[in-house]
């Protein structure tokens, strides 16, 4: 196997290990209500990585295609994207309990055998290489799972803290779908519950974007990037807020609190609640912010009265 192949395999091993840790953490933090979506996202991440690895292997194989002798061609058979894809599928089934470890081992060995009339020496060489790689991948996966299990469960700590705060304040966390629209959907739920105003997410996005654009000088500082010391483009930003599922945050909370002339509070774990437009008229809209509970990232829910 060439140095380029070894380097690519090392890169793939690291990416596979990192993804396994991410997926394990996401599944560990998933609750009953969002488990289906979390599993779907995990599958999407795994599929994307498989496709990426497959393409990189194909590209490298093409690059080395004219320089290999017969023995290296045997390596290519074992190194093919199709073989790696078979390995990943078998490992996934093993992880999910669909087949036992012995069956996985047997099928991996069978996958190493190219169809057609082959020499015994070639088949044995492929089996040895495949078994070695499978053992390495098993070790990587076990290490990643062990690391994930030993990590501090910040999601559980955050959830316990927020549950206690809500109980003390006689509030109930109303689950909103974590699809990128959670802030707007939470504000929409609060407007309906506390003011009898029904507004669709798309309309809330439009009104937030229009308010931000209309009061550009007030919101432009939010787009300053401290790392690059550059100012973001406000026009591009409001277009994303208006026409995509771009996540909303402090800018949109402020904009909608002004647009509807209502105060908004955001309950958070480990810090004081964030209050916006406290001089607004009418009942306060109450939201809760999560940083760790949801494996897919930051999230907002609506807080209803108990």
XYZ file of C-alpha atoms in Angstrom:
306
model
C 0.000 0.000 0.000
C 1.412 3.390 -0.980
C 2.088 6.289 1.382
C -0.827 8.190 -0.143
C -3.159 5.294 0.606
C -1.856 4.995 4.170
C -2.311 8.734 4.682
C -5.865 8.649 3.345
C -6.764 5.669 5.522
C -5.382 7.426 8.602
C -7.511 10.456 7.763
C -10.592 8.261 7.312
C -9.951 6.507 10.627
C -9.820 9.826 12.467
C -12.990 11.094 10.774
C -14.765 7.829 11.551
C -13.691 8.045 15.183
C -14.800 11.672 15.494
C -18.162 10.915 13.900
C -18.717 7.921 16.170
C -18.145 10.127 19.220
C -20.545 12.746 17.859
C -23.246 10.214 17.015
C -22.913 8.471 20.371
C -23.272 11.794 22.184
C -26.291 12.823 20.120
C -28.088 9.516 20.692
C -27.262 9.624 24.390
C -28.820 13.079 24.770
C -31.903 12.308 22.666
C -35.217 12.126 24.491
C -38.391 10.259 23.633
C -39.874 13.127 21.650
C -36.886 13.948 19.455
C -35.209 10.518 19.212
C -36.592 9.837 15.727
C -35.232 13.112 14.363
C -31.881 12.656 16.130
C -31.525 9.152 14.675
C -32.369 10.521 11.240
C -29.709 13.218 11.604
C -27.159 10.640 12.781
C -27.916 8.470 9.765
C -27.523 11.493 7.504
C -24.122 12.290 9.015
C -22.997 8.678 8.592
C -24.210 8.534 4.985
C -22.469 11.798 4.140
C -19.190 10.539 5.580
C -19.507 7.261 3.664
C -20.094 9.118 0.411
C -17.158 11.423 1.102
C -14.818 8.510 1.856
C -16.046 6.625 -1.187
C -15.341 9.547 -3.495
C -11.902 10.163 -1.994
C -11.009 6.500 -2.438
C -12.177 6.559 -6.046
C -10.182 9.705 -6.758
C -7.029 8.236 -5.239
C -7.495 4.966 -7.085
C -7.774 6.865 -10.369
C -4.690 8.929 -9.527
C -2.611 5.820 -8.795
C -4.149 3.693 -11.534
C -1.333 4.022 -14.049
C 1.539 3.423 -11.629
C 0.731 0.124 -9.957
C 2.087 -3.346 -10.580
C 0.139 -6.575 -10.140
C 0.576 -6.680 -6.382
C -0.617 -3.082 -6.017
C -3.610 -3.912 -8.193
C -4.482 -6.547 -5.620
C -4.304 -3.805 -3.024
C -6.735 -1.759 -5.110
C -9.238 -4.616 -5.052
C -9.129 -4.620 -1.293
C -8.916 -0.823 -1.164
C -11.949 -0.217 -3.387
C -14.774 2.117 -2.258
C -17.236 -0.724 -2.651
C -15.344 -2.846 -0.119
C -15.131 0.005 2.406
C -18.839 0.693 1.971
C -19.585 -2.983 2.699
C -17.487 -2.800 5.852
C -19.273 0.334 7.082
C -22.693 -1.217 6.448
C -21.740 -4.381 8.352
C -20.372 -2.348 11.265
C -23.563 -0.294 11.430
C -25.701 -3.450 11.533
C -23.483 -4.894 14.256
C -23.740 -1.682 16.309
C -27.534 -1.648 16.005
C -27.774 -5.317 17.020
C -29.198 -6.543 13.707
C -26.493 -9.226 13.365
C -24.015 -10.685 15.864
C -20.266 -10.156 15.869
C -19.491 -13.617 14.479
C -21.761 -13.036 11.485
C -20.141 -9.650 10.887
C -16.688 -11.232 10.923
C -17.756 -13.919 8.472
C -19.435 -11.428 6.126
C -16.411 -9.127 6.230
C -14.217 -12.042 5.162
C -16.639 -12.901 2.369
C -16.710 -9.248 1.260
C -12.945 -9.371 0.827
C -13.301 -12.070 -1.838
C -13.594 -10.547 -5.305
C -15.954 -12.381 -7.693
C -14.530 -14.522 -10.482
C -11.664 -16.944 -10.764
C -8.902 -15.787 -8.355
C -5.670 -17.252 -7.126
C -5.708 -18.562 -3.564
C -2.708 -16.447 -2.600
C -4.472 -13.280 -3.673
C -7.621 -14.122 -1.716
C -5.663 -14.860 1.469
C -3.731 -11.625 1.155
C -6.955 -9.678 0.793
C -8.523 -11.442 3.767
C -5.544 -10.635 5.960
C -5.590 -6.976 4.997
C -9.339 -6.717 5.460
C -9.194 -8.438 8.842
C -6.443 -6.072 9.970
C -8.394 -3.018 8.874
C -11.609 -4.327 10.438
C -9.781 -4.849 13.737
C -8.432 -1.298 13.587
C -11.894 0.114 12.902
C -13.385 -1.946 15.728
C -10.752 -0.560 18.071
C -11.418 3.008 16.920
C -15.155 2.564 17.419
C -14.707 1.068 20.889
C -12.384 3.909 21.916
C -14.843 6.504 20.620
C -17.738 4.876 22.450
C -15.689 4.701 25.642
C -14.727 8.376 25.372
C -18.336 9.374 24.751
C -19.575 7.372 27.734
C -16.948 8.931 30.013
C -17.718 12.501 28.999
C -19.519 14.771 31.445
C -23.223 14.678 30.580
C -23.767 18.427 30.299
C -27.169 17.822 28.754
C -28.438 15.982 31.822
C -27.022 18.653 34.140
C -28.645 21.432 32.129
C -31.984 19.618 31.965
C -32.055 19.029 35.710
C -31.268 22.691 36.386
C -33.974 23.972 34.022
C -36.541 21.481 35.312
C -35.956 22.744 38.844
C -36.209 26.393 37.778
C -39.432 25.786 35.866
C -40.981 23.908 38.767
C -40.100 26.759 41.111
C -41.549 29.335 38.693
C -44.632 27.177 37.968
C -43.815 26.943 34.270
C -43.997 24.042 31.817
C -41.489 23.548 28.990
C -43.538 23.168 25.813
C -41.530 21.220 23.242
C -40.914 22.869 19.888
C -39.543 20.931 16.920
C -35.748 21.507 16.635
C -35.736 22.254 12.912
C -34.065 25.671 12.711
C -37.364 27.488 13.279
C -37.526 26.811 17.029
C -37.109 30.438 18.153
C -39.840 31.716 15.854
C -42.164 28.802 16.660
C -41.628 29.390 20.400
C -42.440 33.096 20.076
C -45.462 32.194 17.960
C -46.692 29.847 20.677
C -46.224 32.546 23.323
C -48.101 35.153 21.276
C -50.987 32.732 20.917
C -51.024 31.635 24.573
C -50.528 35.052 26.188
C -51.986 37.505 23.651
C -54.354 35.494 21.484
C -52.324 36.387 18.383
C -51.804 33.637 15.819
C -48.835 34.182 13.520
C -47.128 31.634 11.273
C -43.379 31.060 11.493
C -42.850 32.384 7.969
C -44.624 35.629 8.865
C -42.580 36.004 12.055
C -39.402 35.553 10.044
C -40.513 38.212 7.567
C -41.456 40.705 10.269
C -38.213 40.155 12.183
C -36.148 40.591 9.010
C -38.045 43.727 7.990
C -37.626 45.281 11.448
C -33.891 44.544 11.463
C -33.469 46.038 7.997
C -35.505 49.117 8.912
C -33.376 49.723 12.035
C -30.032 48.853 10.471
C -27.883 51.030 12.732
C -29.281 49.308 15.814
C -28.609 45.775 14.566
C -25.443 46.109 12.462
C -23.137 45.780 15.525
C -24.532 42.277 16.134
C -22.798 41.150 12.936
C -19.272 42.182 13.944
C -16.905 39.180 13.871
C -14.356 39.526 16.688
C -12.080 36.851 15.220
C -11.727 38.364 11.758
C -12.461 41.951 12.862
C -14.890 42.307 9.972
C -18.517 43.395 9.751
C -21.066 41.007 8.286
C -23.408 41.988 5.468
C -26.807 42.932 6.914
C -28.666 42.531 3.618
C -27.434 38.969 3.200
C -28.289 38.208 6.815
C -31.902 39.397 6.639
C -32.415 37.448 3.411
C -31.332 34.273 5.202
C -33.649 34.982 8.127
C -36.558 35.706 5.813
C -36.192 32.929 3.250
C -34.353 30.006 4.887
C -34.393 27.980 8.105
C -31.479 29.996 9.512
C -31.534 29.779 13.306
C -32.721 32.884 15.105
C -31.096 34.374 18.193
C -30.675 37.614 20.125
C -31.228 39.848 17.084
C -34.561 38.248 16.250
C -35.693 38.216 19.885
C -35.037 41.952 20.131
C -36.634 42.660 16.746
C -39.839 40.747 17.499
C -40.119 42.165 21.018
C -40.086 45.635 19.442
C -42.320 44.643 16.524
C -45.048 43.345 18.860
C -44.233 45.778 21.694
C -43.910 43.012 24.286
C -41.211 42.134 26.813
C -39.489 38.785 26.311
C -37.551 36.752 28.865
C -35.289 33.798 28.111
C -34.661 31.303 30.912
C -31.190 29.709 30.886
C -29.252 27.268 33.032
C -26.428 28.575 35.189
C -27.096 32.261 34.589
C -29.727 34.917 35.112
C -32.666 35.072 32.744
C -32.156 37.300 29.692
C -34.747 40.116 29.588
C -35.479 42.071 26.402
C -37.646 45.187 25.932
C -38.777 45.249 29.553
C -40.754 48.438 28.866
C -42.949 46.661 26.339
C -46.678 46.559 27.006
C -48.738 43.457 27.687
C -47.832 40.069 29.088
C -44.240 38.936 28.909
C -43.346 36.211 26.404
C -41.392 33.452 28.154
C -38.842 31.257 26.402
C -36.255 28.734 27.564
C -32.838 28.281 25.954
C -30.881 25.019 25.815
C -27.226 24.703 24.921
C -26.589 21.017 25.654
C -29.886 19.135 26.090
C -30.535 18.755 22.375
C -27.850 16.802 20.559
C -28.414 18.759 17.339
C -27.315 22.068 18.891
C -28.782 25.129 20.586
C -32.551 25.197 20.954
C -35.490 27.268 22.214
C -38.773 26.071 23.713
C -41.877 27.939 24.806
C -42.671 28.263 28.531
C -46.337 27.898 29.356
C -47.949 28.439 32.747
C -48.331 25.240 34.762
